[in-house]
Every structure is written in C-alpha cells, then in structure tokens.
C-alpha positions as a printed Julia matrix, in Angstrom:
550×3 Matrix{Float64}:
 -22.23   16.03   -1.64
 -23.45   18.11    1.29
 -26.89   16.46    1.53
 -27.83   14.37    4.54
 -28.21   11.26    2.39
 -27.27   10.14   -1.11
 -28.15    7.57   -3.76
 -24.76    6.75   -5.31
 -26.03    5.1    -8.51
 -29.48    5.27  -10.15
 -29.68    1.45   -9.88
 -29.19    1.52   -6.11
 -32.11    0.49   -3.93
 -30.39    1.44   -0.68
 -29.41    4.96    0.39
 -26.32    6.14    2.32
 -26.7     8.37    5.39
 -24.17   11.2     5.1
 -25.1    12.45    8.57
 -26.87   10.68   11.45
 -30.57   10.55   10.59
 -33.16   10.28   13.39
 -36.33    8.25   13.17
 -39.18    9.92   11.22
 -36.75   11.98    9.1
 -38.51   12.76    5.8
 -36.71   11.28    2.77
 -37.16   12.39   -0.82
 -35.0    10.52   -3.34
 -35.43    8.99   -6.81
 -39.08   10.0    -6.88
 -39.78    8.2    -3.6
 -40.95   10.03   -0.48
 -41.15    8.35    2.92
 -39.99    8.67    6.51
 -37.36    6.62    8.32
 -38.6     3.76   10.5
 -35.72    4.11   12.93
 -32.49    5.97   13.61
 -29.84    5.55   10.88
 -26.19    5.91   11.84
 -23.86    8.05    9.78
 -22.28    6.04    6.89
 -24.91    3.3     7.2
 -27.63    2.51    4.66
 -31.41    2.27    4.63
 -33.94    0.7     2.26
 -35.36    2.75   -0.6
 -38.15    0.17   -1.16
 -39.79   -2.67    0.72
 -37.78   -5.91    0.39
 -38.98   -9.47    0.68
 -36.75  -12.4     1.67
 -34.45  -13.16   -1.27
 -34.73   -9.74   -2.91
 -31.48   -8.42   -4.37
 -29.79   -5.37   -2.84
 -27.83   -2.99   -5.09
 -25.23   -0.33   -4.25
 -22.74    1.39   -6.58
 -24.98   -0.07   -9.29
 -23.95   -3.67   -8.51
 -25.36   -6.55   -6.49
 -24.0    -6.43   -2.94
 -26.4    -8.67   -0.99
 -29.8   -10.3    -0.57
 -32.49   -9.75    2.02
 -32.78  -12.58    4.55
 -35.66  -10.94    6.41
 -38.51   -8.69    5.21
 -37.22   -5.1     5.21
 -39.57   -2.14    5.28
 -38.72    1.01    3.33
 -36.81    3.46    5.55
 -35.34    0.66    7.69
 -31.6     0.26    8.35
 -29.66   -2.31    6.3
 -27.77   -4.54    8.76
 -25.9    -7.84    8.99
 -29.08   -9.3    10.49
 -31.37   -8.54    7.55
 -28.93   -8.68    4.59
 -26.32  -11.27    3.66
 -23.5   -11.11    1.13
 -24.29  -11.84   -2.51
 -22.37  -10.97   -5.64
 -22.98  -11.08   -9.37
 -21.93  -14.06  -11.45
 -19.16  -13.51  -13.97
 -17.48  -15.26  -16.88
 -14.26  -14.83  -18.82
 -15.94  -13.42  -21.93
 -15.25   -9.7   -22.2
 -17.76   -7.24  -23.55
 -17.01   -4.13  -25.57
 -15.47   -1.35  -23.48
 -14.72    2.27  -24.34
 -12.97    4.89  -22.26
 -12.66    8.65  -22.43
  -9.53    9.92  -20.7
  -9.95   12.86  -18.31
  -8.53   16.29  -19.07
  -4.95   16.12  -17.76
  -3.86   19.46  -19.24
  -3.12   20.9   -15.79
  -0.32   18.34  -15.47
   1.11   18.35  -18.97
   4.81   19.15  -18.86
   4.98   18.59  -15.09
   7.94   16.62  -13.76
   9.1    15.21  -10.44
  12.65   15.13   -9.14
  13.67   11.51   -8.84
  16.64    9.16   -8.82
  17.37    7.93  -12.35
  18.53    4.3   -12.6
  20.56    2.67  -15.36
  17.58    0.53  -16.42
  15.55    3.65  -17.25
  13.36    3.56  -14.14
  13.16    6.52  -11.78
  12.94    6.28   -8.01
  11.1     8.57   -5.64
  13.66    7.7    -2.94
  17.2     6.31   -2.67
  17.63    3.44   -0.2
  20.15    0.7     0.52
  18.63   -2.65    1.53
  19.87   -5.24    4.0
  18.02   -8.52    3.44
  18.05  -11.97    5.1
  17.28  -14.94    2.86
  16.01  -16.79    5.92
  14.67  -15.86    9.35
  17.79  -17.49   10.85
  19.72  -14.36    9.84
  17.37  -11.85   11.5
  19.68  -11.44   14.5
  22.58  -10.51   12.22
  20.3    -7.98   10.53
  19.65   -6.43   13.95
  23.38   -6.28   14.68
  24.06   -4.53   11.39
  21.25   -2.05   12.02
  22.7    -1.24   15.43
  26.14   -0.74   13.93
  25.09    1.52   11.05
  21.8     3.4    11.27
  22.32    5.87   14.09
  26.03    6.36   13.44
  25.36    7.3     9.8
  22.55    9.69   10.7
  19.54    7.57    9.8
  16.23    7.21   11.55
  16.26    5.24   14.76
  13.45    3.6    16.68
  13.98    6.17   19.42
  12.97    9.84   19.53
  16.51   10.8    20.55
  20.03    9.42   20.94
  22.22    9.47   24.06
  25.89   10.27   23.37
  27.61    8.38   26.18
  30.87    8.63   24.22
  30.95   12.35   25.05
  31.0    11.56   28.78
  33.72    8.96   28.27
  35.87   11.5    26.44
  35.35   14.01   29.26
  36.23   11.41   31.9
  39.43   10.44   30.1
  40.31   14.13   29.83
  40.11   14.42   33.63
  37.33   17.03   33.8
  35.39   17.99   36.93
  31.96   16.75   38.01
  30.53   20.1    36.98
  31.95   19.66   33.48
  30.32   16.22   33.25
  26.95   17.63   34.33
  27.2    20.46   31.8
  28.12   18.22   28.85
  25.22   17.94   26.33
  24.59   14.29   25.44
  21.07   14.24   23.93
  20.69   14.41   20.15
  17.22   14.62   18.61
  16.13   12.51   15.66
  16.06   15.64   13.51
  19.63   16.55   14.52
  20.79   13.03   13.7
  19.29   13.25   10.21
  20.88   16.65    9.57
  24.28   15.06   10.14
  23.91   12.22    7.65
  27.21   10.93    6.35
  25.57   10.23    2.97
  23.12   13.07    2.29
  21.87   11.64   -1.03
  20.92    8.29    0.53
  17.52    8.38    2.23
  18.21    5.45    4.49
  19.23    1.85    5.06
  16.25   -0.5     5.25
  16.38   -3.85    7.01
  13.77   -6.27    5.62
  13.39   -8.89    8.33
  10.85  -11.67    7.73
   9.92  -15.17    8.97
  10.33  -17.04    5.67
  13.01  -18.59    3.52
  12.92  -22.08    5.03
  10.56  -24.6     6.61
   7.59  -24.01    4.31
   6.94  -25.43    0.89
   9.59  -24.8    -1.77
   7.19  -22.57   -3.69
   7.02  -20.13   -0.76
  10.81  -19.72   -0.8
  10.75  -19.23   -4.57
   8.05  -16.6    -4.18
  10.0   -14.9    -1.39
  13.08  -14.68   -3.63
  10.98  -13.17   -6.43
   9.57  -10.63   -3.97
  13.02   -9.72   -2.65
  14.29   -9.45   -6.22
  11.44   -7.02   -6.87
  12.6    -4.9    -3.94
  16.24   -4.92   -5.04
  15.28   -3.91   -8.6
  12.71   -1.34   -7.42
  13.8     2.12   -8.64
  13.76    3.41   -5.05
  16.66    1.07   -4.22
  20.35    1.67   -5.01
  21.66   -1.76   -3.98
  21.58   -4.42   -1.28
  23.49   -6.48    1.25
  22.1   -10.04    1.43
  22.6   -12.43    4.34
  22.35  -16.18    3.79
  22.75  -18.93    6.37
  23.61  -21.45    3.64
  21.37  -24.47    4.1
  17.95  -22.79    3.75
  15.42  -23.31    0.97
  15.83  -19.74   -0.34
  19.3   -20.12   -1.84
  21.47  -17.24   -3.08
  21.29  -18.63   -6.61
  17.49  -18.56   -6.44
  17.56  -14.84   -5.63
  20.14  -14.17   -8.33
  17.98  -15.96  -10.91
  14.95  -13.94   -9.8
  16.88  -10.67  -10.21
  18.09  -11.73  -13.66
  14.53  -12.57  -14.71
  13.48   -9.01  -13.89
  16.6    -7.24  -15.15
  19.06   -9.45  -17.09
  21.59   -6.6   -17.15
  21.17   -5.45  -13.54
  23.89   -2.93  -12.69
  23.0    -2.45   -9.03
  25.6    -3.62   -6.49
  24.36   -6.62   -4.5
  26.7    -8.13   -1.89
  26.04  -11.71   -0.72
  27.35  -13.05    2.6
  26.87  -16.69    3.63
  27.33  -17.41    7.32
  28.12  -21.13    7.0
  31.07  -20.23    4.75
  32.35  -17.46    7.03
  35.25  -17.8     9.48
  33.07  -16.51   12.33
  30.01  -14.42   13.06
  32.26  -11.48   13.86
  33.97  -11.8    10.49
  30.59  -11.99    8.78
  29.41   -8.77   10.44
  32.73   -7.04    9.71
  32.42   -7.85    6.0
  28.75   -6.85    5.93
  29.48   -3.46    7.49
  32.33   -2.77    5.07
  30.45   -3.86    1.94
  27.38   -1.89    3.0
  29.5     1.19    3.63
  31.04    0.86    0.15
  27.55    0.5    -1.32
  26.4     3.66    0.45
  29.39    5.53   -0.93
  28.28    4.54   -4.45
  24.6     5.25   -3.81
  25.47    8.73   -2.54
  26.73    9.68   -6.01
  23.15    9.71   -7.36
  21.15   12.93   -7.02
  17.56   13.88   -7.78
  16.93   14.99  -11.38
  13.71   15.96  -13.24
  11.68   13.05  -14.62
   8.38   12.88  -16.55
   5.26   11.8   -14.68
   5.06    8.64  -16.79
   7.84    7.26  -14.57
   5.43    7.1   -11.63
   4.22    3.61  -10.74
   1.42    4.25   -8.25
   0.2     1.59   -5.84
  -3.52    1.87   -5.03
  -4.31    0.54   -1.57
  -7.06    0.79    1.07
  -7.48   -0.42    4.62
  -9.52    0.36    7.7
 -12.31    1.29    5.28
 -15.56    2.91    6.35
 -18.92    3.73    4.82
 -17.49    6.85    3.17
 -14.4     5.22    1.61
 -16.23    4.26   -1.58
 -17.88    7.69   -1.85
 -14.97   10.1    -1.28
 -11.4     8.76   -0.95
 -11.55    5.78   -3.33
 -13.26    7.46   -6.3
 -11.04   10.54   -5.86
  -7.97    8.29   -5.95
  -9.53    6.59   -8.96
  -9.71    9.94  -10.75
  -6.05   10.59   -9.9
  -5.33    7.13  -11.31
  -7.12    8.02  -14.54
  -5.13   11.27  -14.77
  -1.9     9.33  -14.36
  -2.94    6.88  -17.09
  -3.66    9.83  -19.4
  -0.13   11.09  -18.66
   1.48    7.73  -19.49
   1.99    6.53  -15.89
   1.19    3.17  -14.33
  -1.31    2.86  -11.46
  -1.61   -0.61   -9.92
  -4.82   -1.96   -8.33
  -4.43   -4.92   -5.96
  -6.4    -6.74   -3.2
  -8.25   -9.35   -5.27
 -10.64  -10.42   -2.46
 -11.87   -6.82   -2.53
 -12.83   -7.05   -6.2
 -15.49   -9.62   -5.37
 -18.73   -8.6    -7.05
 -17.18   -6.33   -9.7
 -15.31   -9.09  -11.55
 -17.3    -8.75  -14.76
 -16.66   -5.02  -14.95
 -12.91   -5.67  -14.51
 -12.97   -8.44  -17.11
 -14.7    -6.14  -19.59
 -12.04   -3.49  -19.02
  -9.14   -5.84  -19.83
  -7.54   -4.92  -23.15
  -6.85   -8.52  -24.14
  -8.8   -11.77  -23.91
  -5.7   -13.36  -22.35
  -5.77  -10.95  -19.43
  -9.55  -11.38  -19.02
  -8.99  -15.13  -18.74
  -6.03  -14.68  -16.37
  -8.04  -12.46  -14.04
 -10.97  -14.9   -14.17
  -8.7   -17.84  -13.31
  -6.92  -16.01  -10.49
 -10.2   -14.95   -8.88
 -11.7   -18.45   -9.15
  -8.55  -20.06   -7.73
  -8.29  -17.53   -4.89
 -11.96  -17.98   -3.96
 -11.61  -21.77   -4.02
  -8.51  -21.59   -1.81
 -10.42  -19.52    0.76
 -13.31  -22.0     0.75
 -10.88  -24.92    1.09
  -9.7   -23.63    4.47
 -13.23  -23.07    5.73
 -13.65  -19.41    4.84
 -14.61  -17.35    1.78
 -14.61  -13.84    0.37
 -17.86  -13.14    2.23
 -15.82  -13.15    5.47
 -13.53  -10.35    4.3
 -15.17   -7.35    6.06
 -13.56   -6.75    9.46
 -15.49   -5.84   12.62
 -14.38   -2.23   12.07
 -15.7    -2.26    8.49
 -19.07   -3.61    9.62
 -19.36   -1.16   12.52
 -18.84    1.69   10.07
 -21.39    0.54    7.52
 -19.65   -2.0     5.23
 -21.76   -5.03    5.98
 -20.99   -7.33    3.0
 -17.84   -8.09    1.05
 -19.48   -7.1    -2.23
 -20.43   -3.72   -0.74
 -16.89   -3.25    0.51
 -15.42   -4.44   -2.8
 -17.57   -2.22   -5.0
 -16.31    0.79   -3.08
 -12.71   -0.45   -2.94
 -12.59   -1.01   -6.71
 -13.23    2.71   -7.24
  -9.52    3.27   -6.5
  -8.78    1.84   -9.94
 -10.68    4.58  -11.76
 -12.32    3.82  -15.09
  -9.43    3.23  -17.51
  -8.7    -0.01  -19.42
  -6.67   -2.75  -17.73
  -3.42   -3.14  -19.67
  -2.11   -6.19  -17.82
  -3.1    -8.67  -15.09
  -0.22   -9.7   -12.84
   0.09  -12.53  -10.36
   1.89  -11.87   -7.05
   5.55  -10.76   -7.59
   5.13  -10.27  -11.36
   6.54   -6.92  -12.47
   4.77   -3.84  -13.84
   6.13   -3.3   -17.37
   3.28   -1.59  -19.23
   2.0     1.98  -18.88
  -1.65    2.13  -17.89
  -3.76    0.48  -15.2
  -2.31   -2.83  -14.0
  -4.03   -5.4   -11.77
  -1.92   -7.25   -9.2
  -3.1   -10.32   -7.3
  -2.51   -9.72   -3.59
  -4.48  -10.44   -0.41
  -6.77   -7.84    1.11
  -4.46   -7.73    4.15
  -3.12   -4.16    4.21
   0.56   -4.83    4.81
   0.79   -8.0     2.7
  -0.83   -6.13   -0.18
   1.34   -3.01    0.16
   4.41   -5.23    0.41
   3.38   -6.91   -2.85
   2.7    -3.63   -4.67
   6.19   -2.33   -3.97
   7.71   -5.72   -4.81
   6.11   -5.44   -8.26
   7.68   -2.05   -8.93
   5.53    0.68   -7.35
   7.64    3.7    -6.39
   4.85    5.46   -4.45
   1.61    4.24   -2.8
  -1.6     6.03   -1.84
  -3.53    4.26    0.91
  -7.14    5.29    1.57
  -8.7     4.75    4.98
 -11.86    5.65    6.85
 -10.86    4.37   10.28
  -7.14    5.22   10.29
  -3.93    3.23    9.92
  -0.2     3.89   10.42
   0.85    1.47    7.64
   4.01    2.29    5.7
   6.64    0.5     3.63
  10.44    0.31    3.87
  11.06    1.32    0.25
   8.14    3.37   -1.12
   6.44    6.37    0.51
   2.89    5.45    1.54
   0.48    8.39    1.63
  -2.55    7.88    3.85
  -5.77    9.56    2.75
  -8.83    9.86    4.97
 -12.36    9.4     3.66
 -13.75   11.83    6.25
 -12.6    15.06    7.87
 -13.2    13.84   11.43
 -10.55   11.15   10.97
  -8.12   13.61    9.38
  -8.44   15.98   12.31
  -8.15   13.25   14.95
  -5.21   11.4    13.35
  -3.49   14.21   11.5
  -0.13   12.93   12.72
  -0.42    9.86   10.46
  -2.83   11.01    7.7
  -1.41   12.92    4.71
  -4.47   13.91    2.66
  -8.1    14.63    3.57
 -10.76   13.52    1.08
 -13.5    14.33    3.57
 -13.99   17.6     1.71
 -15.79   15.57   -0.97
 -18.38   14.56    1.63
 -18.88   18.14    2.82
 -19.08   19.49   -0.72
 -15.92   21.61   -0.64
 -14.38   19.38   -3.32
 -15.65   17.33   -6.2
 -14.22   13.92   -7.06
 -12.35   15.61   -9.89
 -10.89   18.5    -7.89
  -9.86   16.12   -5.12
  -8.25   13.81   -7.67
  -6.11   16.65   -8.98
  -5.06   17.55   -5.43
  -4.03   13.95   -4.83
  -1.86   13.83   -7.94
  -0.26   17.15   -7.03
   0.54   15.81   -3.55
   2.01   12.62   -5.07
   4.32   14.72   -7.26
   5.59   16.69   -4.26
   6.23   13.51   -2.28
   7.91   11.83   -5.27
  10.21   14.86   -5.54
  11.27   14.66   -1.9
   9.64   18.0    -1.12
   6.92   16.69    1.21
   7.71   13.55    3.22
   4.88   11.12    3.86
   3.78   10.74    7.47
   4.67    7.02    7.34
   8.26    7.9     6.39
   8.46   10.51    9.16
   7.3     7.94   11.73
   9.47    5.13   10.4
   6.58    2.78    9.52
   8.57    0.12    7.66
   5.91   -2.59    7.44
   7.02   -5.63    5.43
   5.05   -8.91    5.37
   5.55  -11.33    2.45
   2.44  -13.3     1.42
   2.67  -17.03    2.12
   0.33  -18.92   -0.17
   1.3   -22.4     0.96
   1.32  -24.45    4.17
   4.19  -24.83    6.61
   6.06  -28.14    6.46
C-alpha cells in the first residue's frame, strides 16, 4: 500500500490520501483520471466523482454519508460538505459463508499460562481488592499503602525511599557520615525483583464510584461486572470490602459469581465495615486475609496451554484515517487466525458498528443472535437519541481532525477488527464468553468503559488499535497498543507495543501483519514480553452506568 492514494473497495466513490496531496496532483484510479481541486491532507478523502446534494457517499463498500453541498471531483470530503448517513438494516439474516485463513504457522503453538480449576487459563496471576461501594475507596487506599510496596509490587512512584534504614542507623548510634553514606533509594525494578510472592503478578485495587445512589439495576450490573473480574482466569482470588447498607450487597456479588461459576473454587474474602469492631480491625483482617490469599496464589505457576484458551478483546480508540486501513484489518486477520485455532476473539463498542449492522447480522450463526444484536443496537440508538444525542455524534474532535468525519465512516473501519468470521454469540454487557469463535459484546465506544467490559466478560488479553495514541490499560488483562501509522509508533514508542504502519508503507501485508500480531499476543500471554500498559501501571477501570443517578 505504498501509493499516494488508495480506493479501499471497488464500490467506494471517495479516495483516501496516503500522503499529503497538493492541489493539481494528477489522479488515476478506477478508470477515472482527473486533478485535485485543492490540497488534500494525509488520511483525508477526496471525491472520485461529482456529487450533487443528497448523493450517497461510500467507503469500505458501505454507505458512510450524504452530500449536503455540491462536491466537485477531486475536492476534499469534509464535515461541511458531507453529513453522516448509514444503511438501513433488519433482523433477517442472509446466507453467509466463510473460508478460514491458513493458520498452519500456529498449529501446535502454546502459551505459558496460569491454569485454573474451571479449565480456563490466565495470561497473568493477580489478587484483587474490590469495594462494593465508593464509600470503601479510602480503605482500599489504606490497604494498597500497606501491601503493594512492601511486597514488591508496582507503585505509583518511580522509586521508593527507605526511611527505615536511616531510623535503624540512628538507633544504632552511627555518625553523621554513616547516615549520609546509607543508601535509601530503591528503584521500581529493584522493588519488583524482591517480590515476596514471585508467582503473583500483582495486587490490583479496583476503585470505582458506584454501588449505591443510582438505580438498583446499576448496582446489579456492577456486581455482575465485579463477578466477571473475580472469575476472570487472570485472577487468583479477591478481598471484597462492603460498607453494609449500600445497594450492591455482598449476597448480590455472591449470586453473580455463582451464576458464572456455580462451583467457584477461588478464595474470596468478604469484610463488612458496619459489622466490624473498628476501622483498624477491619484493615487488620483485610491485610491478613489478603496475605493468606497471596500465599495460595503463589503456588500456581505458568504451564503450557493451547491457543484456544486465549480470549482476545478487540478494542480501538484515538482512531485516525489509517486505522481502518492498517491496524484494524490486520487485527481482524489475527482474529480470524485465532478463530481458526479454536480461540475466542471479542468485538465490542456497539456505537462503532453503526452502518455495518446488516453485515454483522448476516454473520450471526443463529437467528436468535441476529435478533438480539438488532434489538441491542435499536435500543442503544434510541437511548442516545432520548438524551439529545445519537450515534452520529460519536466521532471525537481528534477523529475528525484526522479524517474520520462521520460515525459510519469511523464504524466501518472499526468493525474491521472483528475480521470476517461468523459470529457465534451476541452478549449484552457483563455476559460471559463461553463459546469459541467470534463473540460480540455490547459496550460503549468509550475506550476505558469498553475495555473494562471486555475483561469483565472473560478476556485474558486485549489488543487496542490507535492512530492518535493512548496510554489505556486494564488492571487484570494486558492491553497491547497498536499504532496505525509509523509516525505515531516512533513518537510514542514508550506506550505503543506494535506498529501496523508498515502496512501503509508496503513493508507488510494485512496477512503478514496479522501473523505478527498473533505472535506478539502469544509472547505477552506467556509472560515473556510485558505490555507497555503493564510496565507503566495503567490500571484503567470504569464500569458502564446505563441508568440515571437517584
């Protein structure tokens, strides 16, 4: 894809500028020859034909907008001359066939993961500390301060100061010179080398602002989400704080865990502050129970596991005009490879499937899932309209600046992450992945809310494509960031794991890049290559509130 411009699909009547194109540049595409009427920015689009007001605009082979002004061939497509439009859809599925890609390069490959008693395999081994209500967030902070650094886990600082060493020297009666020569700085890397529990990757503290005050359904949903985190294969067990009077009761969480895993063997310790003798006693018990849990979790070691144990979250954010050309379709090919190997990729962000609904419906294996997806999309769209918005308002200022001017254009590129395989199941928010193959999960387009939901539904690793850059991570699952362009990868290499910009420059094909992605996922899942988000401690966790606050 090293040309200066490209027509992505034969149906497309707009062309993408791969490089900046000056006015009067000669264009030869799809049998049409003409010159540009003005400068076209890199990643932006220009008209292949003359458009009248009301004419339909196609990209990726689907309707993405309509002309609201006359547009001359060779003129830039902008938010001033094109407005969002998307194709109609219904819940009747058409015949769909799929040819799996050649996955022979990965046959027999394994990753080294943490095997759980329920048959799932984790790519990490964490202990969770969870509040059932925001009232307990302070106690979560106290527990973090008492445990993380002392046990050798990542801190929010780049180094630790060992004041205890100076105190010991003072009590020993040393000289001023001895005090000045006493080393007291420990780096983050040195702290991690001295972990008390080497087989436990960390303690994660999932603070949030829910659990009480909203509608009852929000607390029920929160408990289902937290249950999904506790039963996630990357988690060994949990310490749960309850105030006592909140909407999100302990029993509600216990029921949610049982619904996912009726025979759950993971240790979960519940502490209720309103039943405790004092706050100090509560913290003392929490520290001791958590320490016992870590002792148990440390007994588990990484062992080989087949690739069909990978549950891969497919996410995008900070998208640009190249996302749907390089990073997303390459991730889609990796997704197809994983399906061919018996794994379970999960596509989310329902507002960013606007305009490709019929294609998704046709790919559903059952009529029930086609209808479920149809109903979820209609209900979500109606909810957005009810609060004075709509899917057409989804593109952010950054998206628009970088060439994604309508939601349907953004969505058609975003959907490429899901590859081309059949949809085996459609899941609402917090429902669990149970079937091998491509799953759909209803989440918002919001990056962190969506990633939070993916992991809560069972994903043990996430790949996050971006064209503008993002530091987003997750407390439980490694989140690999992949750039759509090489410039971003070079500028933000400290937070980007994989560069798909080589597809744009022609060094890679979609297929070769897809294989590189899957290979990188395997190395991360095995603990060989840490994701940049894990290295930086990006533990982003935002539950999705679908109701109002009462």
